[in-house]
């Protein structure tokens, strides 16, 4: 079955990776670890090249984060809070989370946008307070791009190493690929079903 998923990734090509990375940063549940990791497997198979994959994955990730930055920058606190109160369930997010993230951003400074690119849970949400506090746009894009690039290098090389290490062991690859996808989807559904606002 992993062959089917890999072929879908390969047929989508670099544009497919770009689109998935944008969506991953705007709306869950497919994590970049799975997307870029599979891209690394495609590199090992010779159907994708490292540098184009890194570029499209990083640009897609930066664009997806920029969407959240612009939402915060353009809407501001007053117009954003009703939206979070109404639709927060689907992001398992409530207004208190936004306030905590904003306080965290103010406390640690703008460089935190770069540092949190390596955090699976905080790398996207930090873009919202960056927009709410009207962080310099160029600096935000630079920090996001560089941080995402470093993280994507690790994911691609990890996927490539795994494919080469497990070459010929399709069962183990099936378990890893479907395990990653399954955990992401099940985790997201569980969060939605069990999520309750603190209020």
mmCIF file of C-alpha atoms in Angstrom:
data_model
loop_
_atom_site.group_PDB
_atom_site.id
_atom_site.type_symbol
_atom_site.label_atom_id
_atom_site.label_comp_id
_atom_site.label_asym_id
_atom_site.label_seq_id
_atom_site.Cartn_x
_atom_site.Cartn_y
_atom_site.Cartn_z
ATOM 1 C CA UNK A 1 0.000 0.000 0.000
ATOM 2 C CA UNK A 2 2.865 2.406 0.605
ATOM 3 C CA UNK A 3 3.631 2.050 -3.120
ATOM 4 C CA UNK A 4 0.204 3.513 -3.943
ATOM 5 C CA UNK A 5 0.714 6.501 -1.633
ATOM 6 C CA UNK A 6 4.212 7.110 -2.960
ATOM 7 C CA UNK A 7 2.949 7.002 -6.540
ATOM 8 C CA UNK A 8 0.275 9.560 -5.674
ATOM 9 C CA UNK A 9 2.974 11.808 -4.206
ATOM 10 C CA UNK A 10 5.197 11.291 -7.251
ATOM 11 C CA UNK A 11 2.347 11.878 -9.725
ATOM 12 C CA UNK A 12 1.424 15.089 -7.939
ATOM 13 C CA UNK A 13 5.036 16.136 -8.345
ATOM 14 C CA UNK A 14 6.478 19.300 -6.895
ATOM 15 C CA UNK A 15 3.201 21.194 -7.306
ATOM 16 C CA UNK A 16 1.477 18.501 -5.276
ATOM 17 C CA UNK A 17 4.064 18.842 -2.500
ATOM 18 C CA UNK A 18 3.673 22.625 -2.588
ATOM 19 C CA UNK A 19 -0.118 22.402 -2.309
ATOM 20 C CA UNK A 20 0.030 19.863 0.542
ATOM 21 C CA UNK A 21 2.501 21.985 2.492
ATOM 22 C CA UNK A 22 0.305 25.078 2.152
ATOM 23 C CA UNK A 23 -2.758 23.141 3.324
ATOM 24 C CA UNK A 24 -0.834 21.489 6.160
ATOM 25 C CA UNK A 25 0.032 24.864 7.621
ATOM 26 C CA UNK A 26 -3.454 26.317 7.164
ATOM 27 C CA UNK A 27 -5.572 23.378 8.249
ATOM 28 C CA UNK A 28 -4.744 20.013 9.859
ATOM 29 C CA UNK A 29 -4.450 17.032 10.013
ATOM 30 C CA UNK A 30 -1.719 15.821 7.591
ATOM 31 C CA UNK A 31 1.611 16.848 9.162
ATOM 32 C CA UNK A 32 4.630 18.077 7.226
ATOM 33 C CA UNK A 33 6.650 15.235 8.742
ATOM 34 C CA UNK A 34 4.644 12.788 6.612
ATOM 35 C CA UNK A 35 4.584 14.960 3.463
ATOM 36 C CA UNK A 36 8.274 15.833 3.361
ATOM 37 C CA UNK A 37 9.269 12.424 4.709
ATOM 38 C CA UNK A 38 7.524 10.791 1.747
ATOM 39 C CA UNK A 39 9.227 13.343 -0.469
ATOM 40 C CA UNK A 40 12.522 12.074 0.941
ATOM 41 C CA UNK A 41 11.491 8.534 0.014
ATOM 42 C CA UNK A 42 10.812 9.769 -3.537
ATOM 43 C CA UNK A 43 14.315 11.298 -3.586
ATOM 44 C CA UNK A 44 15.758 7.922 -2.615
ATOM 45 C CA UNK A 45 13.784 6.312 -5.459
ATOM 46 C CA UNK A 46 15.119 8.865 -7.921
ATOM 47 C CA UNK A 47 11.678 10.228 -8.860
ATOM 48 C CA UNK A 48 12.286 13.591 -7.162
ATOM 49 C CA UNK A 49 15.364 15.739 -6.634
ATOM 50 C CA UNK A 50 16.473 17.113 -3.282
ATOM 51 C CA UNK A 51 16.783 20.820 -4.070
ATOM 52 C CA UNK A 52 13.502 21.349 -5.986
ATOM 53 C CA UNK A 53 11.685 19.363 -3.286
ATOM 54 C CA UNK A 54 13.248 21.461 -0.537
ATOM 55 C CA UNK A 55 12.360 24.687 -2.342
ATOM 56 C CA UNK A 56 8.692 23.914 -3.038
ATOM 57 C CA UNK A 57 8.184 22.414 0.425
ATOM 58 C CA UNK A 58 9.701 25.439 2.135
ATOM 59 C CA UNK A 59 7.833 27.976 -0.001
ATOM 60 C CA UNK A 60 4.578 26.091 0.613
ATOM 61 C CA UNK A 61 5.195 26.033 4.350
ATOM 62 C CA UNK A 62 6.052 29.736 4.378
ATOM 63 C CA UNK A 63 2.930 30.622 2.401
ATOM 64 C CA UNK A 64 0.704 28.565 4.692
ATOM 65 C CA UNK A 65 2.119 30.344 7.752
ATOM 66 C CA UNK A 66 1.760 33.682 5.993
ATOM 67 C CA UNK A 67 -1.997 33.052 5.703
ATOM 68 C CA UNK A 68 -2.238 32.967 9.504
ATOM 69 C CA UNK A 69 0.029 35.988 9.796
ATOM 70 C CA UNK A 70 -2.225 37.972 7.458
ATOM 71 C CA UNK A 71 -5.368 36.875 9.299
ATOM 72 C CA UNK A 72 -3.945 38.260 12.529
ATOM 73 C CA UNK A 73 -2.490 41.363 10.886
ATOM 74 C CA UNK A 74 -5.637 42.347 8.972
ATOM 75 C CA UNK A 75 -8.404 41.296 11.359
ATOM 76 C CA UNK A 76 -6.902 42.302 14.694
ATOM 77 C CA UNK A 77 -8.151 41.229 18.111
ATOM 78 C CA UNK A 78 -11.669 42.654 17.889
ATOM 79 C CA UNK A 79 -12.673 40.967 14.625
ATOM 80 C CA UNK A 80 -10.695 37.780 15.162
ATOM 81 C CA UNK A 81 -12.160 36.766 18.511
ATOM 82 C CA UNK A 82 -15.743 36.102 17.229
ATOM 83 C CA UNK A 83 -14.314 33.900 14.460
ATOM 84 C CA UNK A 84 -12.236 31.879 16.905
ATOM 85 C CA UNK A 85 -15.205 31.542 19.258
ATOM 86 C CA UNK A 86 -17.379 30.250 16.407
ATOM 87 C CA UNK A 87 -14.986 28.039 14.423
ATOM 88 C CA UNK A 88 -12.322 27.204 16.991
ATOM 89 C CA UNK A 89 -13.558 23.636 17.454
ATOM 90 C CA UNK A 90 -12.266 22.635 14.002
ATOM 91 C CA UNK A 91 -8.827 23.919 14.894
ATOM 92 C CA UNK A 92 -9.192 22.806 18.533
ATOM 93 C CA UNK A 93 -8.382 26.382 19.367
ATOM 94 C CA UNK A 94 -10.053 28.925 21.595
ATOM 95 C CA UNK A 95 -9.456 32.574 22.315
ATOM 96 C CA UNK A 96 -7.512 31.878 25.498
ATOM 97 C CA UNK A 97 -4.999 29.922 23.408
ATOM 98 C CA UNK A 98 -4.563 32.929 21.122
ATOM 99 C CA UNK A 99 -4.003 35.212 24.103
ATOM 100 C CA UNK A 100 -1.451 32.822 25.623
ATOM 101 C CA UNK A 101 0.394 32.506 22.307
ATOM 102 C CA UNK A 102 0.448 36.289 21.941
ATOM 103 C CA UNK A 103 1.806 36.745 25.469
ATOM 104 C CA UNK A 104 4.433 34.081 24.755
ATOM 105 C CA UNK A 105 5.396 35.885 21.540
ATOM 106 C CA UNK A 106 5.711 39.262 23.295
ATOM 107 C CA UNK A 107 7.722 37.724 26.122
ATOM 108 C CA UNK A 108 10.277 35.923 23.955
ATOM 109 C CA UNK A 109 10.563 38.300 21.013
ATOM 110 C CA UNK A 110 10.265 37.981 17.253
ATOM 111 C CA UNK A 111 13.051 35.394 16.917
ATOM 112 C CA UNK A 112 10.604 32.853 18.398
ATOM 113 C CA UNK A 113 8.998 32.626 14.934
ATOM 114 C CA UNK A 114 12.221 30.986 13.763
ATOM 115 C CA UNK A 115 12.768 28.841 16.864
ATOM 116 C CA UNK A 116 9.254 27.364 16.855
ATOM 117 C CA UNK A 117 9.543 26.143 13.267
ATOM 118 C CA UNK A 118 10.947 22.981 14.899
ATOM 119 C CA UNK A 119 7.930 22.483 17.171
ATOM 120 C CA UNK A 120 5.212 20.201 15.751
ATOM 121 C CA UNK A 121 2.460 21.885 17.782
ATOM 122 C CA UNK A 122 3.427 25.560 17.961
ATOM 123 C CA UNK A 123 5.063 26.312 14.609
ATOM 124 C CA UNK A 124 1.803 27.343 12.917
ATOM 125 C CA UNK A 125 -0.087 29.003 15.752
ATOM 126 C CA UNK A 126 2.802 31.388 16.478
ATOM 127 C CA UNK A 127 2.129 33.031 13.106
ATOM 128 C CA UNK A 128 -1.176 34.370 14.429
ATOM 129 C CA UNK A 129 0.254 36.465 17.305
ATOM 130 C CA UNK A 130 3.045 37.588 14.966
ATOM 131 C CA UNK A 131 0.322 39.084 12.768
ATOM 132 C CA UNK A 132 -1.709 40.410 15.691
ATOM 133 C CA UNK A 133 1.323 42.312 16.980
ATOM 134 C CA UNK A 134 2.098 43.535 13.433
ATOM 135 C CA UNK A 135 5.565 42.030 13.272
ATOM 136 C CA UNK A 136 7.660 43.286 10.372
ATOM 137 C CA UNK A 137 6.431 41.290 7.373
ATOM 138 C CA UNK A 138 9.820 40.809 5.744
ATOM 139 C CA UNK A 139 11.360 39.604 9.001
ATOM 140 C CA UNK A 140 8.465 37.195 9.558
ATOM 141 C CA UNK A 141 8.860 35.710 6.080
ATOM 142 C CA UNK A 142 12.638 35.439 6.506
ATOM 143 C CA UNK A 143 12.438 33.712 9.904
ATOM 144 C CA UNK A 144 9.683 31.388 8.698
ATOM 145 C CA UNK A 145 11.446 30.487 5.448
ATOM 146 C CA UNK A 146 14.836 29.787 7.056
ATOM 147 C CA UNK A 147 13.337 27.807 9.928
ATOM 148 C CA UNK A 148 11.109 25.794 7.594
ATOM 149 C CA UNK A 149 14.050 25.123 5.264
ATOM 150 C CA UNK A 150 16.186 23.689 8.065
ATOM 151 C CA UNK A 151 13.328 21.513 9.296
ATOM 152 C CA UNK A 152 12.511 20.311 5.768
ATOM 153 C CA UNK A 153 16.153 19.349 5.161
ATOM 154 C CA UNK A 154 15.965 17.107 8.219
ATOM 155 C CA UNK A 155 12.654 15.568 7.074
ATOM 156 C CA UNK A 156 13.825 14.911 3.513
ATOM 157 C CA UNK A 157 17.105 13.374 4.627
ATOM 158 C CA UNK A 158 15.250 11.340 7.243
ATOM 159 C CA UNK A 159 12.824 9.983 4.647
ATOM 160 C CA UNK A 160 15.677 9.286 2.241
ATOM 161 C CA UNK A 161 17.702 7.455 4.897
ATOM 162 C CA UNK A 162 14.675 5.433 5.969
ATOM 163 C CA UNK A 163 13.912 4.385 2.389
ATOM 164 C CA UNK A 164 17.482 3.286 1.812
ATOM 165 C CA UNK A 165 17.737 1.536 5.179
ATOM 166 C CA UNK A 166 14.469 -0.366 4.703
ATOM 167 C CA UNK A 167 14.954 -1.060 1.015
ATOM 168 C CA UNK A 168 13.070 -4.232 0.140
ATOM 169 C CA UNK A 169 11.140 -4.291 3.427
ATOM 170 C CA UNK A 170 7.726 -3.160 2.204
ATOM 171 C CA UNK A 171 5.922 -4.361 5.333
ATOM 172 C CA UNK A 172 7.934 -2.114 7.637
ATOM 173 C CA UNK A 173 7.469 0.823 5.238
ATOM 174 C CA UNK A 174 3.718 0.136 5.213
ATOM 175 C CA UNK A 175 3.634 0.229 8.997
ATOM 176 C CA UNK A 176 5.626 3.469 9.192
ATOM 177 C CA UNK A 177 3.681 5.305 6.476
ATOM 178 C CA UNK A 178 0.218 4.179 7.524
ATOM 179 C CA UNK A 179 1.125 4.521 11.181
ATOM 180 C CA UNK A 180 2.113 8.156 10.623
ATOM 181 C CA UNK A 181 -0.979 8.974 8.581
ATOM 182 C CA UNK A 182 -3.271 7.043 10.906
ATOM 183 C CA UNK A 183 -1.951 8.702 14.054
ATOM 184 C CA UNK A 184 -2.317 12.150 12.487
ATOM 185 C CA UNK A 185 -5.925 11.610 11.378
ATOM 186 C CA UNK A 186 -7.044 9.740 14.496
ATOM 187 C CA UNK A 187 -5.370 12.307 16.731
ATOM 188 C CA UNK A 188 -7.109 15.171 14.953
ATOM 189 C CA UNK A 189 -10.548 13.486 15.064
ATOM 190 C CA UNK A 190 -10.048 12.649 18.736
ATOM 191 C CA UNK A 191 -9.164 16.261 19.515
ATOM 192 C CA UNK A 192 -12.312 17.493 17.768
ATOM 193 C CA UNK A 193 -14.605 14.975 19.476
ATOM 194 C CA UNK A 194 -13.176 15.531 22.947
ATOM 195 C CA UNK A 195 -12.444 19.243 22.678
ATOM 196 C CA UNK A 196 -14.341 21.484 25.062
ATOM 197 C CA UNK A 197 -13.779 25.204 25.493
ATOM 198 C CA UNK A 198 -12.522 26.156 28.928
ATOM 199 C CA UNK A 199 -15.406 28.570 29.319
#
